[in-house]
Amino acid sequence: FEVAGPFVNGYAVVKKKGKWGLIDREGKFMITNKFDRIERNEFGNFLVWEGDKMGIYNGQNFTFLYARFSALTDLGNGMAIVTLNGKQGISRLDGSTVMYPEYDRITFNPADESFFLYKNQEVFRYF
């Protein structure tokens, strides 16, 4: 490897042939080395970038959202607020869409895990 980070919880971020990936202690790629950047976040998940597009891998079972979003906020509950073409939506980290990115803004209330969806100056609440 060109660069290898430390093992944290059994995994290490590595760079090979100019691209970043994630390996386990046996050297098996858990996340293929095809990304321009990888960061482990505070929830133990892995944010990935391909050019200016973001995605995320769940750090427990390695399900993922493809790197196709201009922004992504991991909520720490298996879901993320995603931004695509200037609009926001909600997706699960396994790749399934909860709310298609068509909202002007979305906020998350961690107290009851509800969402406030803003669209055309109207507000909707989603549980």
mmCIF file of N, CA and C in Angstrom:
data_model
loop_
_atom_site.group_PDB
_atom_site.id
_atom_site.type_symbol
_atom_site.label_atom_id
_atom_site.label_comp_id
_atom_site.label_asym_id
_atom_site.label_seq_id
_atom_site.Cartn_x
_atom_site.Cartn_y
_atom_site.Cartn_z
ATOM 1 N N PHE A 1 0.836 -1.188 0.000
ATOM 2 C CA PHE A 1 0.000 0.000 0.000
ATOM 3 C C PHE A 1 0.872 1.239 0.000
ATOM 4 N N GLU A 2 0.392 2.285 -0.658
ATOM 5 C CA GLU A 2 1.105 3.563 -0.656
ATOM 6 C C GLU A 2 0.983 4.250 0.697
ATOM 7 N N VAL A 3 -0.212 4.151 1.291
ATOM 8 C CA VAL A 3 -0.485 4.706 2.608
ATOM 9 C C VAL A 3 -1.402 3.731 3.324
ATOM 10 N N ALA A 4 -1.172 3.543 4.622
ATOM 11 C CA ALA A 4 -2.045 2.691 5.429
ATOM 12 C C ALA A 4 -2.253 3.355 6.777
ATOM 13 N N GLY A 5 -3.518 3.522 7.123
ATOM 14 C CA GLY A 5 -3.839 4.075 8.429
ATOM 15 C C GLY A 5 -3.837 2.982 9.474
ATOM 16 N N PRO A 6 -4.017 3.350 10.730
ATOM 17 C CA PRO A 6 -4.056 2.347 11.800
ATOM 18 C C PRO A 6 -5.355 1.551 11.753
ATOM 19 N N PHE A 7 -5.302 0.348 12.289
ATOM 20 C CA PHE A 7 -6.519 -0.456 12.416
ATOM 21 C C PHE A 7 -7.346 0.091 13.570
ATOM 22 N N VAL A 8 -8.606 0.368 13.289
ATOM 23 C CA VAL A 8 -9.559 0.812 14.294
ATOM 24 C C VAL A 8 -10.759 -0.117 14.187
ATOM 25 N N ASN A 9 -11.075 -0.795 15.279
ATOM 26 C CA ASN A 9 -12.168 -1.781 15.284
ATOM 27 C C ASN A 9 -11.998 -2.820 14.177
ATOM 28 N N GLY A 10 -10.763 -3.176 13.876
ATOM 29 C CA GLY A 10 -10.481 -4.242 12.919
ATOM 30 C C GLY A 10 -10.342 -3.825 11.473
ATOM 31 N N TYR A 11 -10.418 -2.520 11.188
ATOM 32 C CA TYR A 11 -10.338 -2.043 9.807
ATOM 33 C C TYR A 11 -9.346 -0.895 9.677
ATOM 34 N N ALA A 12 -8.714 -0.811 8.501
ATOM 35 C CA ALA A 12 -7.769 0.272 8.235
ATOM 36 C C ALA A 12 -8.049 0.871 6.858
ATOM 37 N N VAL A 13 -7.961 2.192 6.787
ATOM 38 C CA VAL A 13 -8.080 2.904 5.519
ATOM 39 C C VAL A 13 -6.720 2.825 4.833
ATOM 40 N N VAL A 14 -6.727 2.454 3.542
ATOM 41 C CA VAL A 14 -5.479 2.292 2.797
ATOM 42 C C VAL A 14 -5.582 2.957 1.429
ATOM 43 N N LYS A 15 -4.410 3.295 0.903
ATOM 44 C CA LYS A 15 -4.327 3.863 -0.447
ATOM 45 C C LYS A 15 -3.484 2.927 -1.306
ATOM 46 N N LYS A 16 -4.048 2.554 -2.454
ATOM 47 C CA LYS A 16 -3.360 1.661 -3.378
ATOM 48 C C LYS A 16 -3.647 2.140 -4.799
ATOM 49 N N LYS A 17 -2.612 2.300 -5.593
ATOM 50 C CA LYS A 17 -2.734 2.778 -6.974
ATOM 51 C C LYS A 17 -3.472 4.117 -7.037
ATOM 52 N N GLY A 18 -3.210 4.977 -6.033
ATOM 53 C CA GLY A 18 -3.767 6.319 -6.026
ATOM 54 C C GLY A 18 -5.190 6.439 -5.540
ATOM 55 N N LYS A 19 -5.804 5.344 -5.143
ATOM 56 C CA LYS A 19 -7.198 5.366 -4.689
ATOM 57 C C LYS A 19 -7.301 4.754 -3.289
ATOM 58 N N TRP A 20 -8.316 5.209 -2.533
ATOM 59 C CA TRP A 20 -8.513 4.796 -1.153
ATOM 60 C C TRP A 20 -9.548 3.689 -1.033
ATOM 61 N N GLY A 21 -9.316 2.810 -0.065
ATOM 62 C CA GLY A 21 -10.247 1.735 0.263
ATOM 63 C C GLY A 21 -10.120 1.388 1.732
ATOM 64 N N LEU A 22 -10.762 0.307 2.138
ATOM 65 C CA LEU A 22 -10.747 -0.127 3.530
ATOM 66 C C LEU A 22 -10.492 -1.625 3.568
ATOM 67 N N ILE A 23 -9.544 -2.049 4.412
ATOM 68 C CA ILE A 23 -9.224 -3.475 4.534
ATOM 69 C C ILE A 23 -9.500 -3.966 5.952
ATOM 70 N N ASP A 24 -9.681 -5.291 6.051
ATOM 71 C CA ASP A 24 -9.748 -5.919 7.372
ATOM 72 C C ASP A 24 -8.340 -6.392 7.736
ATOM 73 N N ARG A 25 -8.187 -7.038 8.866
ATOM 74 C CA ARG A 25 -6.852 -7.454 9.346
ATOM 75 C C ARG A 25 -6.187 -8.513 8.454
ATOM 76 N N GLU A 26 -6.971 -9.210 7.658
ATOM 77 C CA GLU A 26 -6.397 -10.202 6.729
ATOM 78 C C GLU A 26 -5.996 -9.569 5.392
ATOM 79 N N GLY A 27 -6.273 -8.281 5.233
ATOM 80 C CA GLY A 27 -5.931 -7.587 3.996
ATOM 81 C C GLY A 27 -7.026 -7.619 2.946
ATOM 82 N N LYS A 28 -8.185 -8.165 3.296
ATOM 83 C CA LYS A 28 -9.314 -8.225 2.366
ATOM 84 C C LYS A 28 -9.974 -6.850 2.299
ATOM 85 N N PHE A 29 -10.245 -6.390 1.070
ATOM 86 C CA PHE A 29 -10.918 -5.110 0.903
ATOM 87 C C PHE A 29 -12.382 -5.229 1.302
ATOM 88 N N MET A 30 -12.774 -4.440 2.279
ATOM 89 C CA MET A 30 -14.174 -4.332 2.686
ATOM 90 C C MET A 30 -14.852 -3.221 1.878
ATOM 91 N N ILE A 31 -14.073 -2.209 1.528
ATOM 92 C CA ILE A 31 -14.491 -1.149 0.611
ATOM 93 C C ILE A 31 -13.409 -1.089 -0.463
ATOM 94 N N THR A 32 -13.791 -1.353 -1.694
ATOM 95 C CA THR A 32 -12.843 -1.391 -2.809
ATOM 96 C C THR A 32 -12.076 -0.084 -2.921
ATOM 97 N N ASN A 33 -10.819 -0.177 -3.277
ATOM 98 C CA ASN A 33 -9.979 1.019 -3.415
ATOM 99 C C ASN A 33 -10.271 1.717 -4.753
ATOM 100 N N LYS A 34 -11.363 2.484 -4.742
ATOM 101 C CA LYS A 34 -11.746 3.236 -5.940
ATOM 102 C C LYS A 34 -12.095 4.681 -5.612
ATOM 103 N N PHE A 35 -11.889 5.086 -4.372
ATOM 104 C CA PHE A 35 -12.336 6.403 -3.934
ATOM 105 C C PHE A 35 -11.192 7.402 -3.832
ATOM 106 N N ASP A 36 -11.528 8.668 -4.046
ATOM 107 C CA ASP A 36 -10.546 9.740 -3.942
ATOM 108 C C ASP A 36 -10.264 10.101 -2.488
ATOM 109 N N ARG A 37 -11.206 9.744 -1.611
ATOM 110 C CA ARG A 37 -11.065 10.058 -0.196
ATOM 111 C C ARG A 37 -12.028 9.186 0.608
ATOM 112 N N ILE A 38 -11.606 8.793 1.805
ATOM 113 C CA ILE A 38 -12.452 8.065 2.750
ATOM 114 C C ILE A 38 -12.202 8.652 4.134
ATOM 115 N N GLU A 39 -13.297 8.855 4.880
ATOM 116 C CA GLU A 39 -13.189 9.299 6.268
ATOM 117 C C GLU A 39 -14.134 8.490 7.132
ATOM 118 N N ARG A 40 -13.635 8.035 8.275
ATOM 119 C CA ARG A 40 -14.493 7.385 9.271
ATOM 120 C C ARG A 40 -15.128 8.509 10.091
ATOM 121 N N ASN A 41 -16.443 8.457 10.295
ATOM 122 C CA ASN A 41 -17.097 9.522 11.060
ATOM 123 C C ASN A 41 -17.338 9.091 12.510
ATOM 124 N N GLU A 42 -17.956 9.970 13.281
ATOM 125 C CA GLU A 42 -18.167 9.713 14.711
ATOM 126 C C GLU A 42 -19.119 8.561 14.991
ATOM 127 N N PHE A 43 -19.863 8.106 13.996
ATOM 128 C CA PHE A 43 -20.790 6.987 14.165
ATOM 129 C C PHE A 43 -20.166 5.657 13.724
ATOM 130 N N GLY A 44 -18.895 5.682 13.298
ATOM 131 C CA GLY A 44 -18.222 4.470 12.846
ATOM 132 C C GLY A 44 -18.527 4.102 11.408
ATOM 133 N N ASN A 45 -19.163 5.020 10.673
ATOM 134 C CA ASN A 45 -19.442 4.803 9.252
ATOM 135 C C ASN A 45 -18.350 5.457 8.420
ATOM 136 N N PHE A 46 -18.327 5.167 7.125
ATOM 137 C CA PHE A 46 -17.269 5.655 6.258
ATOM 138 C C PHE A 46 -17.838 6.519 5.143
ATOM 139 N N LEU A 47 -17.502 7.806 5.190
ATOM 140 C CA LEU A 47 -17.866 8.722 4.112
ATOM 141 C C LEU A 47 -16.858 8.528 2.992
ATOM 142 N N VAL A 48 -17.351 8.469 1.749
ATOM 143 C CA VAL A 48 -16.474 8.253 0.594
ATOM 144 C C VAL A 48 -16.741 9.322 -0.457
ATOM 145 N N TRP A 49 -15.709 9.669 -1.203
ATOM 146 C CA TRP A 49 -15.824 10.651 -2.272
ATOM 147 C C TRP A 49 -15.244 10.083 -3.557
ATOM 148 N N GLU A 50 -15.996 10.268 -4.637
ATOM 149 C CA GLU A 50 -15.514 10.037 -6.000
ATOM 150 C C GLU A 50 -15.617 11.382 -6.689
ATOM 151 N N GLY A 51 -14.476 12.056 -6.864
ATOM 152 C CA GLY A 51 -14.513 13.420 -7.364
ATOM 153 C C GLY A 51 -15.234 14.282 -6.354
ATOM 154 N N ASP A 52 -16.263 15.004 -6.794
ATOM 155 C CA ASP A 52 -17.006 15.873 -5.878
ATOM 156 C C ASP A 52 -18.302 15.230 -5.387
ATOM 157 N N LYS A 53 -18.485 13.949 -5.612
ATOM 158 C CA LYS A 53 -19.695 13.238 -5.193
ATOM 159 C C LYS A 53 -19.414 12.410 -3.936
ATOM 160 N N MET A 54 -20.379 12.436 -2.996
ATOM 161 C CA MET A 54 -20.242 11.728 -1.732
ATOM 162 C C MET A 54 -21.157 10.511 -1.653
ATOM 163 N N GLY A 55 -20.711 9.537 -0.882
ATOM 164 C CA GLY A 55 -21.517 8.379 -0.522
ATOM 165 C C GLY A 55 -21.157 7.982 0.899
ATOM 166 N N ILE A 56 -21.720 6.892 1.376
ATOM 167 C CA ILE A 56 -21.430 6.440 2.744
ATOM 168 C C ILE A 56 -21.585 4.934 2.835
ATOM 169 N N TYR A 57 -20.702 4.306 3.594
ATOM 170 C CA TYR A 57 -20.774 2.884 3.916
ATOM 171 C C TYR A 57 -21.094 2.737 5.389
ATOM 172 N N ASN A 58 -22.025 1.856 5.696
ATOM 173 C CA ASN A 58 -22.330 1.510 7.071
ATOM 174 C C ASN A 58 -21.130 0.725 7.608
ATOM 175 N N GLY A 59 -20.565 1.151 8.723
ATOM 176 C CA GLY A 59 -19.370 0.526 9.277
ATOM 177 C C GLY A 59 -19.601 -0.818 9.940
ATOM 178 N N GLN A 60 -20.859 -1.246 10.087
ATOM 179 C CA GLN A 60 -21.134 -2.534 10.714
ATOM 180 C C GLN A 60 -21.358 -3.647 9.696
ATOM 181 N N ASN A 61 -22.134 -3.367 8.662
ATOM 182 C CA ASN A 61 -22.441 -4.435 7.701
ATOM 183 C C ASN A 61 -22.063 -4.069 6.262
ATOM 184 N N PHE A 62 -21.480 -2.897 6.083
ATOM 185 C CA PHE A 62 -20.962 -2.420 4.803
ATOM 186 C C PHE A 62 -22.012 -2.299 3.704
ATOM 187 N N THR A 63 -23.280 -2.098 4.097
ATOM 188 C CA THR A 63 -24.255 -1.642 3.114
ATOM 189 C C THR A 63 -23.892 -0.194 2.802
ATOM 190 N N PHE A 64 -24.382 0.353 1.697
ATOM 191 C CA PHE A 64 -23.898 1.684 1.320
ATOM 192 C C PHE A 64 -24.873 2.451 0.450
ATOM 193 N N LEU A 65 -24.626 3.752 0.442
ATOM 194 C CA LEU A 65 -25.245 4.684 -0.508
ATOM 195 C C LEU A 65 -24.162 5.036 -1.520
ATOM 196 N N TYR A 66 -24.458 4.890 -2.787
ATOM 197 C CA TYR A 66 -23.491 5.205 -3.832
ATOM 198 C C TYR A 66 -23.007 6.645 -3.727
ATOM 199 N N ALA A 67 -21.790 6.886 -4.160
ATOM 200 C CA ALA A 67 -21.220 8.236 -4.162
ATOM 201 C C ALA A 67 -21.806 9.018 -5.337
ATOM 202 N N ARG A 68 -22.973 9.622 -5.095
ATOM 203 C CA ARG A 68 -23.627 10.398 -6.148
ATOM 204 C C ARG A 68 -24.209 11.698 -5.627
ATOM 205 N N PHE A 69 -23.981 12.013 -4.360
ATOM 206 C CA PHE A 69 -24.586 13.180 -3.733
ATOM 207 C C PHE A 69 -23.582 14.323 -3.600
ATOM 208 N N SER A 70 -24.083 15.564 -3.688
ATOM 209 C CA SER A 70 -23.202 16.717 -3.504
ATOM 210 C C SER A 70 -22.951 16.976 -2.026
ATOM 211 N N ALA A 71 -23.834 16.501 -1.156
ATOM 212 C CA ALA A 71 -23.648 16.598 0.291
ATOM 213 C C ALA A 71 -24.416 15.462 0.951
ATOM 214 N N LEU A 72 -23.977 15.097 2.148
ATOM 215 C CA LEU A 72 -24.586 13.992 2.862
ATOM 216 C C LEU A 72 -24.348 14.208 4.352
ATOM 217 N N THR A 73 -25.401 14.081 5.150
ATOM 218 C CA THR A 73 -25.281 14.204 6.601
ATOM 219 C C THR A 73 -25.729 12.895 7.236
ATOM 220 N N ASP A 74 -24.794 12.192 7.862
ATOM 221 C CA ASP A 74 -25.094 10.951 8.562
ATOM 222 C C ASP A 74 -25.784 11.310 9.874
ATOM 223 N N LEU A 75 -26.964 10.749 10.113
ATOM 224 C CA LEU A 75 -27.738 11.071 11.309
ATOM 225 C C LEU A 75 -27.443 10.136 12.477
ATOM 226 N N GLY A 76 -26.646 9.102 12.247
ATOM 227 C CA GLY A 76 -26.273 8.191 13.316
ATOM 228 C C GLY A 76 -27.329 7.171 13.675
ATOM 229 N N ASN A 77 -28.393 7.104 12.906
ATOM 230 C CA ASN A 77 -29.488 6.162 13.173
ATOM 231 C C ASN A 77 -29.770 5.257 11.967
ATOM 232 N N GLY A 78 -28.777 5.120 11.098
ATOM 233 C CA GLY A 78 -28.963 4.306 9.900
ATOM 234 C C GLY A 78 -29.557 5.066 8.739
ATOM 235 N N MET A 79 -29.710 6.395 8.917
ATOM 236 C CA MET A 79 -30.272 7.224 7.855
ATOM 237 C C MET A 79 -29.384 8.450 7.631
ATOM 238 N N ALA A 80 -29.569 9.068 6.473
ATOM 239 C CA ALA A 80 -28.791 10.259 6.120
ATOM 240 C C ALA A 80 -29.673 11.236 5.358
ATOM 241 N N ILE A 81 -29.408 12.512 5.567
ATOM 242 C CA ILE A 81 -29.992 13.547 4.722
ATOM 243 C C ILE A 81 -29.035 13.725 3.556
ATOM 244 N N VAL A 82 -29.555 13.614 2.336
ATOM 245 C CA VAL A 82 -28.724 13.679 1.133
ATOM 246 C C VAL A 82 -29.133 14.879 0.283
ATOM 247 N N THR A 83 -28.165 15.424 -0.432
ATOM 248 C CA THR A 83 -28.427 16.536 -1.336
ATOM 249 C C THR A 83 -28.044 16.117 -2.747
ATOM 250 N N LEU A 84 -28.988 16.310 -3.669
ATOM 251 C CA LEU A 84 -28.798 15.956 -5.073
ATOM 252 C C LEU A 84 -29.443 17.048 -5.912
ATOM 253 N N ASN A 85 -28.684 17.642 -6.797
ATOM 254 C CA ASN A 85 -29.174 18.725 -7.664
ATOM 255 C C ASN A 85 -29.815 19.865 -6.869
ATOM 256 N N GLY A 86 -29.222 20.198 -5.730
ATOM 257 C CA GLY A 86 -29.683 21.316 -4.920
ATOM 258 C C GLY A 86 -30.894 21.031 -4.051
ATOM 259 N N LYS A 87 -31.409 19.823 -4.080
ATOM 260 C CA LYS A 87 -32.577 19.447 -3.278
ATOM 261 C C LYS A 87 -32.178 18.372 -2.262
ATOM 262 N N GLN A 88 -32.906 18.320 -1.148
ATOM 263 C CA GLN A 88 -32.592 17.356 -0.100
ATOM 264 C C GLN A 88 -33.628 16.246 -0.016
ATOM 265 N N GLY A 89 -33.153 15.086 0.419
ATOM 266 C CA GLY A 89 -33.999 13.928 0.643
ATOM 267 C C GLY A 89 -33.460 13.132 1.814
ATOM 268 N N ILE A 90 -34.093 11.992 2.084
ATOM 269 C CA ILE A 90 -33.676 11.118 3.178
ATOM 270 C C ILE A 90 -33.465 9.724 2.612
ATOM 271 N N SER A 91 -32.322 9.118 2.946
ATOM 272 C CA SER A 91 -32.034 7.755 2.513
ATOM 273 C C SER A 91 -31.534 6.940 3.693
ATOM 274 N N ARG A 92 -31.781 5.648 3.629
ATOM 275 C CA ARG A 92 -31.186 4.727 4.598
ATOM 276 C C ARG A 92 -29.777 4.392 4.114
ATOM 277 N N LEU A 93 -28.920 3.999 5.051
ATOM 278 C CA LEU A 93 -27.551 3.650 4.669
ATOM 279 C C LEU A 93 -27.464 2.352 3.887
ATOM 280 N N ASP A 94 -28.565 1.612 3.786
ATOM 281 C CA ASP A 94 -28.568 0.409 2.950
ATOM 282 C C ASP A 94 -28.888 0.741 1.496
ATOM 283 N N GLY A 95 -29.092 2.038 1.209
ATOM 284 C CA GLY A 95 -29.332 2.467 -0.159
ATOM 285 C C GLY A 95 -30.779 2.724 -0.501
ATOM 286 N N SER A 96 -31.704 2.384 0.372
ATOM 287 C CA SER A 96 -33.114 2.612 0.046
ATOM 288 C C SER A 96 -33.510 4.059 0.348
ATOM 289 N N THR A 97 -34.335 4.603 -0.523
ATOM 290 C CA THR A 97 -34.788 5.986 -0.406
ATOM 291 C C THR A 97 -36.011 6.057 0.494
ATOM 292 N N VAL A 98 -35.980 6.971 1.456
ATOM 293 C CA VAL A 98 -37.125 7.223 2.321
ATOM 294 C C VAL A 98 -37.929 8.385 1.744
ATOM 295 N N MET A 99 -37.252 9.468 1.419
ATOM 296 C CA MET A 99 -37.853 10.651 0.790
ATOM 297 C C MET A 99 -36.949 11.067 -0.368
ATOM 298 N N TYR A 100 -37.494 11.104 -1.563
ATOM 299 C CA TYR A 100 -36.726 11.492 -2.739
ATOM 300 C C TYR A 100 -36.226 12.927 -2.574
ATOM 301 N N PRO A 101 -35.029 13.243 -3.064
ATOM 302 C CA PRO A 101 -34.494 14.608 -2.937
ATOM 303 C C PRO A 101 -35.290 15.629 -3.766
ATOM 304 N N GLU A 102 -36.319 16.165 -3.135
ATOM 305 C CA GLU A 102 -37.156 17.160 -3.798
ATOM 306 C C GLU A 102 -37.502 18.321 -2.855
ATOM 307 N N TYR A 103 -36.888 18.328 -1.685
ATOM 308 C CA TYR A 103 -37.200 19.340 -0.675
ATOM 309 C C TYR A 103 -36.130 20.425 -0.651
ATOM 310 N N ASP A 104 -36.562 21.643 -0.335
ATOM 311 C CA ASP A 104 -35.620 22.764 -0.257
ATOM 312 C C ASP A 104 -34.662 22.597 0.920
ATOM 313 N N ARG A 105 -35.190 22.024 2.011
ATOM 314 C CA ARG A 105 -34.378 21.820 3.215
ATOM 315 C C ARG A 105 -35.054 20.771 4.070
ATOM 316 N N ILE A 106 -34.246 20.001 4.790
ATOM 317 C CA ILE A 106 -34.750 19.006 5.730
ATOM 318 C C ILE A 106 -33.978 19.167 7.027
ATOM 319 N N THR A 107 -34.701 19.152 8.143
ATOM 320 C CA THR A 107 -34.044 19.138 9.448
ATOM 321 C C THR A 107 -34.503 17.899 10.208
ATOM 322 N N PHE A 108 -33.632 17.429 11.080
ATOM 323 C CA PHE A 108 -33.872 16.217 11.851
ATOM 324 C C PHE A 108 -33.986 16.577 13.328
ATOM 325 N N ASN A 109 -35.010 16.042 13.998
ATOM 326 C CA ASN A 109 -35.196 16.238 15.431
ATOM 327 C C ASN A 109 -34.814 14.931 16.131
ATOM 328 N N PRO A 110 -33.628 14.870 16.750
ATOM 329 C CA PRO A 110 -33.195 13.613 17.369
ATOM 330 C C PRO A 110 -34.027 13.196 18.581
ATOM 331 N N ALA A 111 -34.742 14.122 19.196
ATOM 332 C CA ALA A 111 -35.540 13.791 20.381
ATOM 333 C C ALA A 111 -36.608 12.749 20.072
ATOM 334 N N ASP A 112 -37.277 12.885 18.935
ATOM 335 C CA ASP A 112 -38.302 11.904 18.563
ATOM 336 C C ASP A 112 -38.048 11.297 17.178
ATOM 337 N N GLU A 113 -36.858 11.561 16.637
ATOM 338 C CA GLU A 113 -36.428 11.065 15.319
ATOM 339 C C GLU A 113 -37.406 11.437 14.210
ATOM 340 N N SER A 114 -37.959 12.636 14.301
ATOM 341 C CA SER A 114 -38.839 13.132 13.246
ATOM 342 C C SER A 114 -38.055 14.071 12.333
ATOM 343 N N PHE A 115 -38.628 14.320 11.178
ATOM 344 C CA PHE A 115 -38.027 15.208 10.187
ATOM 345 C C PHE A 115 -38.984 16.347 9.883
ATOM 346 N N PHE A 116 -38.430 17.504 9.623
ATOM 347 C CA PHE A 116 -39.200 18.629 9.110
ATOM 348 C C PHE A 116 -38.753 18.841 7.671
ATOM 349 N N LEU A 117 -39.702 18.763 6.745
ATOM 350 C CA LEU A 117 -39.438 18.853 5.315
ATOM 351 C C LEU A 117 -39.965 20.190 4.817
ATOM 352 N N TYR A 118 -39.094 20.989 4.245
ATOM 353 C CA TYR A 118 -39.458 22.323 3.760
ATOM 354 C C TYR A 118 -39.482 22.310 2.233
ATOM 355 N N LYS A 119 -40.631 22.730 1.681
ATOM 356 C CA LYS A 119 -40.770 22.752 0.226
ATOM 357 C C LYS A 119 -41.737 23.874 -0.153
ATOM 358 N N ASN A 120 -41.285 24.766 -1.019
ATOM 359 C CA ASN A 120 -42.116 25.877 -1.491
ATOM 360 C C ASN A 120 -42.769 26.635 -0.328
ATOM 361 N N GLN A 121 -41.993 26.930 0.669
ATOM 362 C CA GLN A 121 -42.404 27.691 1.856
ATOM 363 C C GLN A 121 -43.455 26.975 2.704
ATOM 364 N N GLU A 122 -43.635 25.679 2.500
ATOM 365 C CA GLU A 122 -44.506 24.877 3.347
ATOM 366 C C GLU A 122 -43.643 23.925 4.166
ATOM 367 N N VAL A 123 -44.128 23.550 5.336
ATOM 368 C CA VAL A 123 -43.400 22.649 6.217
ATOM 369 C C VAL A 123 -44.256 21.410 6.468
ATOM 370 N N PHE A 124 -43.620 20.246 6.324
ATOM 371 C CA PHE A 124 -44.275 18.969 6.586
ATOM 372 C C PHE A 124 -43.480 18.264 7.658
ATOM 373 N N ARG A 125 -44.136 17.497 8.493
ATOM 374 C CA ARG A 125 -43.449 16.717 9.519
ATOM 375 C C ARG A 125 -43.577 15.246 9.173
ATOM 376 N N TYR A 126 -42.469 14.519 9.288
ATOM 377 C CA TYR A 126 -42.431 13.097 8.943
ATOM 378 C C TYR A 126 -41.811 12.322 10.106
ATOM 379 N N PHE A 127 -42.480 11.255 10.537
ATOM 380 C CA PHE A 127 -41.952 10.401 11.619
ATOM 381 C C PHE A 127 -41.426 9.115 11.051
#
